[in-house]
CSV table of C-alpha atoms in Angstrom, one decimal:
chain,number,residue,atom,x,y,z
A,1,MET,CA,-17.1,-6.8,-264.2
A,2,ASP,CA,-17.7,-3.3,-262.8
A,3,ASP,CA,-19.2,-2.6,-259.3
A,4,GLY,CA,-22.8,-2.3,-260.6
A,5,GLN,CA,-22.7,-5.7,-262.4
A,6,TYR,CA,-21.1,-7.4,-259.4
A,7,LEU,CA,-23.7,-6.0,-257.0
A,8,LYS,CA,-26.6,-6.9,-259.3
A,9,ARG,CA,-25.2,-10.5,-259.5
A,10,LEU,CA,-25.2,-10.7,-255.7
A,11,ILE,CA,-28.6,-9.0,-255.3
A,12,ARG,CA,-30.2,-11.5,-257.7
A,13,GLU,CA,-29.4,-14.2,-255.1
A,14,GLY,CA,-31.8,-12.5,-252.7
A,15,GLU,CA,-31.5,-12.8,-248.9
A,16,HIS,CA,-30.4,-16.2,-247.8
A,17,GLN,CA,-28.3,-18.1,-245.2
A,18,GLN,CA,-25.2,-16.1,-246.1
A,19,GLN,CA,-26.5,-12.8,-247.4
A,20,ASP,CA,-28.6,-10.1,-245.9
A,21,PHE,CA,-29.7,-6.7,-247.2
A,22,LYS,CA,-29.8,-3.5,-245.0
A,23,TYR,CA,-31.5,-0.5,-246.3
A,24,ARG,CA,-29.7,1.8,-243.8
A,25,VAL,CA,-27.9,1.6,-240.5
A,26,ALA,CA,-29.8,3.4,-237.8
A,27,ASP,CA,-28.9,1.3,-234.8
A,28,ALA,CA,-25.6,-0.4,-234.2
A,29,CYS,CA,-27.2,-2.8,-231.7
A,30,LYS,CA,-29.6,-4.1,-234.3
A,31,LEU,CA,-26.8,-4.6,-236.8
A,32,ALA,CA,-24.8,-6.5,-234.2
A,33,LYS,CA,-27.5,-9.2,-234.3
A,34,SER,CA,-26.8,-9.9,-237.9
A,35,VAL,CA,-23.0,-9.9,-237.2
A,36,SER,CA,-23.6,-12.3,-234.3
A,37,ALA,CA,-25.8,-14.6,-236.5
A,38,PHE,CA,-23.3,-14.8,-239.3
A,39,ALA,CA,-20.3,-15.3,-237.0
A,40,ASN,CA,-22.1,-18.1,-235.1
A,41,THR,CA,-23.2,-20.0,-238.2
A,42,ASP,CA,-21.6,-20.2,-241.7
A,43,GLY,CA,-20.4,-16.6,-242.1
A,44,GLY,CA,-21.9,-14.3,-244.6
A,45,ARG,CA,-22.2,-10.8,-246.0
A,46,LEU,CA,-24.3,-7.7,-245.3
A,47,LEU,CA,-25.1,-5.5,-248.3
A,48,ILE,CA,-25.7,-2.1,-246.7
A,49,GLY,CA,-27.5,0.4,-248.7
A,50,VAL,CA,-29.7,-2.2,-250.5
A,51,ARG,CA,-33.5,-2.3,-249.9
A,52,ASP,CA,-35.3,-5.6,-249.3
A,53,ASP,CA,-36.6,-5.5,-252.9
A,54,GLY,CA,-33.0,-5.3,-254.2
A,55,HIS,CA,-33.0,-1.7,-255.2
A,56,LEU,CA,-29.9,0.4,-254.4
A,57,SER,CA,-30.5,3.1,-251.8
A,58,GLY,CA,-26.9,3.7,-250.8
A,59,ILE,CA,-25.5,4.8,-247.5
A,60,ARG,CA,-26.2,8.3,-246.5
A,61,SER,CA,-23.5,9.4,-244.2
A,62,GLU,CA,-20.2,8.7,-242.4
A,63,GLU,CA,-22.3,8.1,-239.3
A,64,GLU,CA,-23.6,4.8,-240.9
A,65,ILE,CA,-20.0,3.6,-241.5
A,66,TYR,CA,-19.2,4.5,-237.9
A,67,MET,CA,-22.1,2.4,-236.6
A,68,MET,CA,-21.1,-0.5,-238.8
A,69,HIS,CA,-17.7,-0.6,-237.0
A,70,GLN,CA,-19.5,-0.1,-233.6
A,71,ALA,CA,-21.7,-3.1,-234.3
A,72,ALA,CA,-18.7,-5.4,-234.8
A,73,TYR,CA,-16.2,-4.0,-232.3
A,74,ARG,CA,-18.4,-2.6,-229.5
A,75,TYR,CA,-21.6,-4.4,-229.5
A,76,CYS,CA,-20.3,-7.9,-230.3
A,77,LYS,CA,-18.5,-9.9,-227.6
A,78,PRO,CA,-16.0,-11.3,-228.3
A,79,GLU,CA,-15.3,-8.8,-231.1
A,80,ALA,CA,-16.4,-10.3,-234.5
A,81,SER,CA,-14.0,-10.3,-237.4
A,82,ILE,CA,-15.4,-8.2,-240.2
A,83,LYS,CA,-14.2,-6.8,-243.5
A,84,PHE,CA,-15.7,-3.8,-245.2
A,85,ASP,CA,-15.6,-3.2,-248.9
A,86,THR,CA,-17.1,-0.1,-250.7
A,87,PHE,CA,-18.8,-0.2,-254.1
A,88,HIS,CA,-20.2,2.6,-256.3
A,89,ALA,CA,-23.1,2.0,-258.6
A,90,GLU,CA,-25.9,4.2,-259.9
A,91,GLY,CA,-24.4,7.2,-258.2
A,92,ARG,CA,-24.7,5.5,-254.8
A,93,THR,CA,-22.3,4.0,-252.3
A,94,ILE,CA,-22.9,0.5,-251.1
A,95,VAL,CA,-20.9,-1.1,-248.3
A,96,MET,CA,-20.4,-4.9,-248.1
A,97,ALA,CA,-19.6,-6.2,-244.7
A,98,THR,CA,-18.2,-9.7,-244.8
A,99,ILE,CA,-18.3,-11.7,-241.6
A,100,PRO,CA,-16.4,-15.1,-241.4
A,101,PRO,CA,-17.6,-17.9,-239.2
A,102,SER,CA,-16.0,-17.4,-235.8
A,103,ASP,CA,-13.7,-19.9,-234.1
A,104,LYS,CA,-14.7,-18.3,-230.7
A,105,ARG,CA,-18.4,-19.1,-230.6
A,106,PRO,CA,-20.7,-17.9,-229.2
A,107,VAL,CA,-20.4,-14.3,-230.5
A,108,TYR,CA,-22.9,-12.3,-228.5
A,109,ALA,CA,-24.7,-9.2,-229.6
A,110,LEU,CA,-25.2,-6.6,-226.9
A,111,ASP,CA,-28.2,-4.3,-226.6
A,112,GLU,CA,-28.2,-0.8,-225.1
A,113,SER,CA,-28.6,-2.2,-221.6
A,114,GLY,CA,-25.7,-4.5,-222.0
A,115,LYS,CA,-27.8,-7.7,-222.2
A,116,ARG,CA,-26.0,-10.4,-224.2
A,117,LEU,CA,-27.8,-12.7,-226.7
A,118,ALA,CA,-26.3,-15.0,-229.2
A,119,TYR,CA,-27.9,-15.4,-232.6
A,120,ILE,CA,-27.7,-18.0,-235.4
A,121,ARG,CA,-28.6,-17.6,-239.1
A,122,LEU,CA,-31.3,-19.9,-240.5
A,123,ALA,CA,-32.3,-19.3,-244.1
A,124,ASP,CA,-32.8,-15.5,-244.2
A,125,GLU,CA,-33.6,-15.0,-240.5
A,126,ASN,CA,-31.5,-14.2,-237.4
A,127,ILE,CA,-32.7,-16.4,-234.6
A,128,VAL,CA,-31.8,-16.2,-230.9
A,129,ALA,CA,-29.7,-19.3,-230.3
A,130,SER,CA,-31.2,-22.0,-228.0
A,131,PRO,CA,-29.4,-22.6,-224.7
A,132,VAL,CA,-28.5,-26.0,-226.2
A,133,PHE,CA,-26.4,-24.2,-228.8
A,134,LEU,CA,-24.4,-22.3,-226.2
A,135,ALA,CA,-23.6,-25.6,-224.5
A,136,LEU,CA,-22.8,-27.2,-227.9
A,137,TRP,CA,-20.3,-24.6,-228.7
A,138,ARG,CA,-18.6,-25.1,-225.4
A,139,GLU,CA,-18.7,-28.8,-225.9
A,140,SER,CA,-17.2,-28.6,-229.4
A,141,GLN,CA,-14.2,-26.6,-228.0
A,142,ARG,CA,-13.3,-29.1,-225.3
A,143,SER,CA,-14.3,-32.4,-226.8
A,144,GLN,CA,-11.7,-32.7,-229.6
A,145,GLY,CA,-10.9,-36.4,-229.8
A,146,ALA,CA,-13.3,-37.3,-227.0
A,147,VAL,CA,-15.7,-40.3,-227.1
A,148,LEU,CA,-19.3,-40.3,-225.9
A,149,ASN,CA,-19.7,-42.1,-222.5
A,150,TYR,CA,-23.2,-43.6,-222.4
A,151,ASP,CA,-23.9,-43.2,-218.7
A,152,ASP,CA,-27.2,-43.6,-216.9
A,153,SER,CA,-28.3,-40.0,-217.5
A,154,ILE,CA,-27.7,-40.2,-221.3
A,155,ARG,CA,-29.5,-43.6,-221.5
A,156,HIS,CA,-32.4,-42.2,-219.6
A,157,LEU,CA,-32.7,-39.1,-221.8
A,158,LEU,CA,-32.5,-41.2,-225.0
A,159,ASP,CA,-35.1,-43.6,-223.7
A,160,SER,CA,-37.4,-40.7,-222.8
A,161,MET,CA,-37.2,-39.0,-226.2
A,162,LYS,CA,-40.3,-39.6,-228.4
A,163,GLY,CA,-40.4,-38.0,-231.8
A,164,LYS,CA,-39.7,-34.2,-232.0
A,165,GLN,CA,-39.7,-32.4,-228.7
A,166,THR,CA,-38.9,-28.9,-227.4
A,167,LEU,CA,-36.3,-28.5,-224.6
A,168,ASN,CA,-39.0,-27.9,-222.1
A,169,GLN,CA,-40.9,-31.1,-223.1
A,170,ILE,CA,-37.7,-33.1,-222.7
A,171,VAL,CA,-37.1,-31.6,-219.3
A,172,ARG,CA,-40.6,-32.6,-218.2
A,173,SER,CA,-40.4,-36.1,-219.6
A,174,THR,CA,-37.0,-36.9,-218.2
A,175,LYS,CA,-37.6,-35.2,-214.8
A,176,LEU,CA,-33.9,-34.1,-215.0
A,177,SER,CA,-32.9,-30.5,-214.3
A,178,ARG,CA,-32.9,-28.1,-217.2
A,179,PRO,CA,-29.2,-27.4,-217.1
A,180,LYS,CA,-28.5,-31.1,-217.1
A,181,VAL,CA,-30.7,-31.7,-220.1
A,182,ILE,CA,-29.1,-28.8,-221.9
A,183,THR,CA,-25.6,-30.3,-221.3
A,184,LEU,CA,-26.7,-33.8,-222.4
A,185,LEU,CA,-28.4,-32.6,-225.5
A,186,ALA,CA,-25.4,-30.6,-226.5
A,187,ARG,CA,-23.2,-33.6,-226.0
A,188,LEU,CA,-25.5,-35.9,-228.0
A,189,ILE,CA,-25.8,-33.4,-230.9
A,190,HIS,CA,-22.0,-33.1,-230.9
A,191,PHE,CA,-21.7,-36.8,-231.4
A,192,ASN,CA,-24.5,-36.9,-234.0
A,193,THR,CA,-26.8,-39.0,-231.7
A,194,VAL,CA,-29.5,-36.3,-231.5
A,195,LYS,CA,-30.5,-33.8,-234.2
A,196,TRP,CA,-32.3,-30.5,-234.1
A,197,GLU,CA,-34.5,-28.4,-236.4
A,198,TYR,CA,-36.3,-25.0,-236.2
A,199,THR,CA,-40.0,-25.2,-236.9
A,200,ASN,CA,-42.8,-22.8,-236.1
A,201,GLN,CA,-40.5,-20.5,-234.2
A,202,GLN,CA,-39.2,-23.2,-231.9
A,203,PHE,CA,-36.3,-25.6,-231.7
A,204,LEU,CA,-37.1,-29.3,-231.8
A,205,PHE,CA,-34.9,-32.1,-230.9
A,206,SER,CA,-35.1,-35.8,-231.9
A,207,LEU,CA,-33.0,-38.9,-232.2
A,208,ALA,CA,-30.7,-38.9,-235.2
C-alpha cells in the first residue's frame, strides 16, 4: 500500500474520537488544544494538510512543521508525547502527528498569555475538561488499590442527586462547597458510583 492509498483509507474514516484533520497550521496554540485533547483521552492522530472535506491540501512550509513541534513541546504542559510521520501523495506532503494517551494527565494547552486549559476529545470535538476531570485524574493517580469510604459527605451528596445534574446544580442542592463537590464527584466517578455525559454543551452527572 503506497502513501496515497494509506491516507485515503484513513481519510475515509472521517474525523472521530481518535482522528482530526487540519487544513493548515497557522497557530501553535490552537494546535496544542488538539494535542491536549488526544493526550487526555484515548490518544489519536492529526492529519495535517487535509481539509475538512478530506481533500489533500498539503503543508506549505517548514514553518508549519516548526509550529507542530511548538504545539507539543512548548504549548503543552507537561510536554506531550508526539510522533511525526511524513507522507507524499498527489504531489503534496501530509504530516501525521500521533499522540498517545498520557500517563501524566492532565496535559494542559497554553494560550499566548500563558493561561492553562485541559481538553478532552469527545467524538470529533475538543472540549474544555470539567473541573471534575482534573480532580478525577489526580484521584486516579493516588487511589490505586484504595477503597471508597462512604462518609457523611458522600452519603449526603448521593442522597441529593436527582436525575442528571450539572456541577452547579449539585453544589446548590447539596449546599456543600464547590471544591468539596468536585472532589467527591471525582472520587465517586473513579469508583463507578457516579457517571457523566456531555449533552448540549454541558457536563451532566448522575448515579451509575
